[in-house]
Amino acid sequence: MSDCLFCKMVAGEIPADVVYEDDDVLAFRDINPQAPTHVLVIPKEHMATINDLSAVDAQIMGRLFLAAKKVAEQEGIADVGYRTVMNCNEDAGQTVFHIHLHVLGGRRMTWPPG
Ligand code: AMP
Ligand code: ZN
């Protein structure tokens, strides 16, 4: 999508601090980190929210988690622990409407989330 921030990052039109990339997935550091490690894992293909997913997207959603696992290993937080979050729509606080999996770690997380 031409007016999507994250599609522009996939296309290289907007800079991204990339920590992992493969054919289907891009992972880059969040510009406003909420933890010492805060990485966003996105599908290269545009999809706006969880509500837009269909059965054919099951594999790419799994790939997001496999990439999150790799990022956690790279960042040295796999064993101590980390949190993955995917916000959907307004009440969850979604602000960028290209699906992204937050990978947060490097500090103790609280529960319930805010
Ligand atoms: P969400 O609120 O779940 O939609 O998350 C969107 C995330 O994108 C926020 O944590 C923002 O800080 C992050 N973000 C927005 N613009 C950029 C950017 N140019 N580069 C990296 N992260 C960004
Ligand atoms: Zn997009």
PDB file of C-alpha atoms and ligand atoms in Angstrom:
ATOM      1  CA  MET A   1       0.000   0.000   0.000  1.00  0.00           C
ATOM      2  CA  SER A   2       1.545   3.264  -1.130  1.00  0.00           C
ATOM      3  CA  ASP A   3       0.440   5.334   1.878  1.00  0.00           C
ATOM      4  CA  CYS A   4       1.422   2.789   4.537  1.00  0.00           C
ATOM      5  CA  LEU A   5       4.415   3.675   6.737  1.00  0.00           C
ATOM      6  CA  PHE A   6       5.550   0.086   7.194  1.00  0.00           C
ATOM      7  CA  CYS A   7       5.133  -0.768   3.484  1.00  0.00           C
ATOM      8  CA  LYS A   8       7.445   2.199   2.808  1.00  0.00           C
ATOM      9  CA  MET A   9       9.970   0.704   5.230  1.00  0.00           C
ATOM     10  CA  VAL A  10       9.741  -2.651   3.423  1.00  0.00           C
ATOM     11  CA  ALA A  11      10.336  -0.802   0.126  1.00  0.00           C
ATOM     12  CA  GLY A  12      13.340   1.042   1.586  1.00  0.00           C
ATOM     13  CA  GLU A  13      11.684   4.431   1.110  1.00  0.00           C
ATOM     14  CA  ILE A  14      11.819   5.198   4.856  1.00  0.00           C
ATOM     15  CA  PRO A  15      14.849   4.166   6.932  1.00  0.00           C
ATOM     16  CA  ALA A  16      14.532   1.303   9.362  1.00  0.00           C
ATOM     17  CA  ASP A  17      16.992  -0.049  11.942  1.00  0.00           C
ATOM     18  CA  VAL A  18      16.666  -3.613  10.659  1.00  0.00           C
ATOM     19  CA  VAL A  19      17.660  -6.462  12.978  1.00  0.00           C
ATOM     20  CA  TYR A  20      16.312  -9.400  10.943  1.00  0.00           C
ATOM     21  CA  GLU A  21      15.004  -9.917   7.419  1.00  0.00           C
ATOM     22  CA  ASP A  22      13.996 -12.823   5.212  1.00  0.00           C
ATOM     23  CA  ASP A  23      11.811 -13.235   2.122  1.00  0.00           C
ATOM     24  CA  ASP A  24       8.565 -12.750   4.030  1.00  0.00           C
ATOM     25  CA  VAL A  25       9.375 -10.817   7.185  1.00  0.00           C
ATOM     26  CA  LEU A  26      11.140  -7.620   8.277  1.00  0.00           C
ATOM     27  CA  ALA A  27      12.107  -6.839  11.891  1.00  0.00           C
ATOM     28  CA  PHE A  28      13.322  -3.415  12.978  1.00  0.00           C
ATOM     29  CA  ARG A  29      13.755  -1.400  16.167  1.00  0.00           C
ATOM     30  CA  ASP A  30      10.774   0.607  17.378  1.00  0.00           C
ATOM     31  CA  ILE A  31      11.395   4.356  17.067  1.00  0.00           C
ATOM     32  CA  ASN A  32       9.910   4.930  20.548  1.00  0.00           C
ATOM     33  CA  PRO A  33      11.140   1.933  22.553  1.00  0.00           C
ATOM     34  CA  GLN A  34       9.179   0.876  25.630  1.00  0.00           C
ATOM     35  CA  ALA A  35      11.878  -1.518  26.840  1.00  0.00           C
ATOM     36  CA  PRO A  36      15.648  -1.968  26.315  1.00  0.00           C
ATOM     37  CA  THR A  37      14.748  -4.298  23.444  1.00  0.00           C
ATOM     38  CA  HIS A  38      11.703  -3.207  21.446  1.00  0.00           C
ATOM     39  CA  VAL A  39      11.540  -4.665  17.959  1.00  0.00           C
ATOM     40  CA  LEU A  40       8.615  -4.752  15.529  1.00  0.00           C
ATOM     41  CA  VAL A  41       8.239  -7.840  13.344  1.00  0.00           C
ATOM     42  CA  ILE A  42       6.107  -7.291  10.258  1.00  0.00           C
ATOM     43  CA  PRO A  43       5.009  -9.268   7.205  1.00  0.00           C
ATOM     44  CA  LYS A  44       6.420  -7.735   4.014  1.00  0.00           C
ATOM     45  CA  GLU A  45       2.974  -8.066   2.501  1.00  0.00           C
ATOM     46  CA  HIS A  46       0.474  -5.466   3.664  1.00  0.00           C
ATOM     47  CA  MET A  47      -2.288  -6.615   6.008  1.00  0.00           C
ATOM     48  CA  ALA A  48      -3.951  -4.027   8.209  1.00  0.00           C
ATOM     49  CA  THR A  49      -5.185  -5.781  11.355  1.00  0.00           C
ATOM     50  CA  ILE A  50      -5.742  -9.206  12.865  1.00  0.00           C
ATOM     51  CA  ASN A  51      -9.374  -8.837  11.765  1.00  0.00           C
ATOM     52  CA  ASP A  52      -8.265  -8.899   8.116  1.00  0.00           C
ATOM     53  CA  LEU A  53      -6.568 -12.291   8.381  1.00  0.00           C
ATOM     54  CA  SER A  54      -7.873 -15.354   6.609  1.00  0.00           C
ATOM     55  CA  ALA A  55      -6.773 -18.982   6.541  1.00  0.00           C
ATOM     56  CA  VAL A  56      -4.146 -18.342   3.853  1.00  0.00           C
ATOM     57  CA  ASP A  57      -2.355 -15.991   6.263  1.00  0.00           C
ATOM     58  CA  ALA A  58      -1.788 -18.691   8.884  1.00  0.00           C
ATOM     59  CA  GLN A  59       1.721 -19.453   7.640  1.00  0.00           C
ATOM     60  CA  ILE A  60       2.921 -15.852   7.626  1.00  0.00           C
ATOM     61  CA  MET A  61       1.613 -15.332  11.149  1.00  0.00           C
ATOM     62  CA  GLY A  62       3.663 -18.324  12.250  1.00  0.00           C
ATOM     63  CA  ARG A  63       6.683 -16.823  10.490  1.00  0.00           C
ATOM     64  CA  LEU A  64       6.299 -13.639  12.525  1.00  0.00           C
ATOM     65  CA  PHE A  65       6.701 -15.682  15.705  1.00  0.00           C
ATOM     66  CA  LEU A  66       9.671 -17.628  14.305  1.00  0.00           C
ATOM     67  CA  ALA A  67      11.312 -14.280  13.492  1.00  0.00           C
ATOM     68  CA  ALA A  68      10.468 -12.996  17.002  1.00  0.00           C
ATOM     69  CA  LYS A  69      12.221 -16.047  18.434  1.00  0.00           C
ATOM     70  CA  LYS A  70      15.322 -15.337  16.329  1.00  0.00           C
ATOM     71  CA  VAL A  71      15.326 -11.672  17.359  1.00  0.00           C
ATOM     72  CA  ALA A  72      15.069 -12.646  21.033  1.00  0.00           C
ATOM     73  CA  GLU A  73      18.042 -14.983  20.620  1.00  0.00           C
ATOM     74  CA  GLN A  74      20.060 -12.260  18.854  1.00  0.00           C
ATOM     75  CA  GLU A  75      19.206  -9.750  21.579  1.00  0.00           C
ATOM     76  CA  GLY A  76      20.183 -12.178  24.339  1.00  0.00           C
ATOM     77  CA  ILE A  77      16.740 -12.160  25.974  1.00  0.00           C
ATOM     78  CA  ALA A  78      15.418 -15.552  24.879  1.00  0.00           C
ATOM     79  CA  ASP A  79      16.177 -17.304  28.160  1.00  0.00           C
ATOM     80  CA  VAL A  80      15.349 -14.508  30.603  1.00  0.00           C
ATOM     81  CA  GLY A  81      12.103 -13.866  28.777  1.00  0.00           C
ATOM     82  CA  TYR A  82      10.342 -11.362  26.612  1.00  0.00           C
ATOM     83  CA  ARG A  83       6.845 -10.328  25.627  1.00  0.00           C
ATOM     84  CA  THR A  84       5.160 -10.418  22.224  1.00  0.00           C
ATOM     85  CA  VAL A  85       2.183  -8.140  21.633  1.00  0.00           C
ATOM     86  CA  MET A  86      -0.018  -7.506  18.622  1.00  0.00           C
ATOM     87  CA  ASN A  87      -2.527  -4.700  19.069  1.00  0.00           C
ATOM     88  CA  CYS A  88      -5.789  -4.743  17.104  1.00  0.00           C
ATOM     89  CA  ASN A  89      -7.728  -1.541  16.504  1.00  0.00           C
ATOM     90  CA  GLU A  90      -8.509   1.379  18.738  1.00  0.00           C
ATOM     91  CA  ASP A  91      -9.108  -0.078  22.201  1.00  0.00           C
ATOM     92  CA  ALA A  92      -5.816  -1.971  22.013  1.00  0.00           C
ATOM     93  CA  GLY A  93      -3.971   1.170  20.931  1.00  0.00           C
ATOM     94  CA  GLN A  94      -3.086   0.168  17.378  1.00  0.00           C
ATOM     95  CA  THR A  95      -1.675   3.231  15.617  1.00  0.00           C
ATOM     96  CA  VAL A  96      -0.043   1.734  12.514  1.00  0.00           C
ATOM     97  CA  PHE A  97      -2.435  -0.275  10.379  1.00  0.00           C
ATOM     98  CA  HIS A  98       0.058  -2.767   8.988  1.00  0.00           C
ATOM     99  CA  ILE A  99       0.181  -5.807  11.258  1.00  0.00           C
ATOM    100  CA  HIS A 100       3.210  -5.871  13.545  1.00  0.00           C
ATOM    101  CA  LEU A 101       4.339  -8.085  16.384  1.00  0.00           C
ATOM    102  CA  HIS A 102       6.023  -6.140  19.192  1.00  0.00           C
ATOM    103  CA  VAL A 103       8.960  -7.976  20.793  1.00  0.00           C
ATOM    104  CA  LEU A 104       9.727  -6.406  24.161  1.00  0.00           C
ATOM    105  CA  GLY A 105      12.419  -7.412  26.615  1.00  0.00           C
ATOM    106  CA  GLY A 106      15.431  -6.484  28.662  1.00  0.00           C
ATOM    107  CA  ARG A 107      13.359  -5.515  31.693  1.00  0.00           C
ATOM    108  CA  ARG A 108      10.779  -7.165  33.946  1.00  0.00           C
ATOM    109  CA  MET A 109       7.297  -6.897  32.418  1.00  0.00           C
ATOM    110  CA  THR A 110       4.212  -6.250  34.497  1.00  0.00           C
ATOM    111  CA  TRP A 111       0.811  -7.944  34.285  1.00  0.00           C
ATOM    112  CA  PRO A 112      -1.908  -7.021  33.575  1.00  0.00           C
ATOM    113  CA  PRO A 113      -0.701  -4.748  30.752  1.00  0.00           C
ATOM    114  CA  GLY A 114      -1.893  -1.136  30.796  1.00  0.00           C
TER     115      GLY A 114
HETATM  116  P1  AMP B   1       0.938   0.046  17.626  1.00  0.00           P
HETATM  117  O1  AMP B   1       0.618   1.145  18.606  1.00  0.00           O
HETATM  118  O2  AMP B   1       0.770  -1.323  18.157  1.00  0.00           O
HETATM  119  O3  AMP B   1       0.244   0.268  16.288  1.00  0.00           O
HETATM  120  O4  AMP B   1       2.500   0.183  17.358  1.00  0.00           O
HETATM  121  C1  AMP B   1       3.061   1.035  16.411  1.00  0.00           C
HETATM  122  C2  AMP B   1       4.493   1.194  16.766  1.00  0.00           C
HETATM  123  O5  AMP B   1       5.198   1.715  15.649  1.00  0.00           O
HETATM  124  C3  AMP B   1       4.742   2.168  17.931  1.00  0.00           C
HETATM  125  O6  AMP B   1       5.385   1.474  19.005  1.00  0.00           O
HETATM  126  C4  AMP B   1       5.638   3.239  17.313  1.00  0.00           C
HETATM  127  O7  AMP B   1       6.613   3.714  18.201  1.00  0.00           O
HETATM  128  C5  AMP B   1       6.235   2.506  16.120  1.00  0.00           C
HETATM  129  N1  AMP B   1       6.672   3.347  15.028  1.00  0.00           N
HETATM  130  C6  AMP B   1       5.999   4.358  14.440  1.00  0.00           C
HETATM  131  N2  AMP B   1       6.729   4.900  13.450  1.00  0.00           N
HETATM  132  C7  AMP B   1       7.900   4.200  13.407  1.00  0.00           C
HETATM  133  C8  AMP B   1       9.078   4.278  12.606  1.00  0.00           C
HETATM  134  N3  AMP B   1       9.219   5.171  11.631  1.00  0.00           N
HETATM  135  N4  AMP B   1      10.085   3.410  12.859  1.00  0.00           N
HETATM  136  C9  AMP B   1       9.973   2.495  13.840  1.00  0.00           C
HETATM  137  N5  AMP B   1       8.885   2.362  14.626  1.00  0.00           N
HETATM  138  C10 AMP B   1       7.872   3.215  14.421  1.00  0.00           C
HETATM  139 ZN    ZN B   2       1.560  -1.722   4.797  1.00  0.00          ZN
END
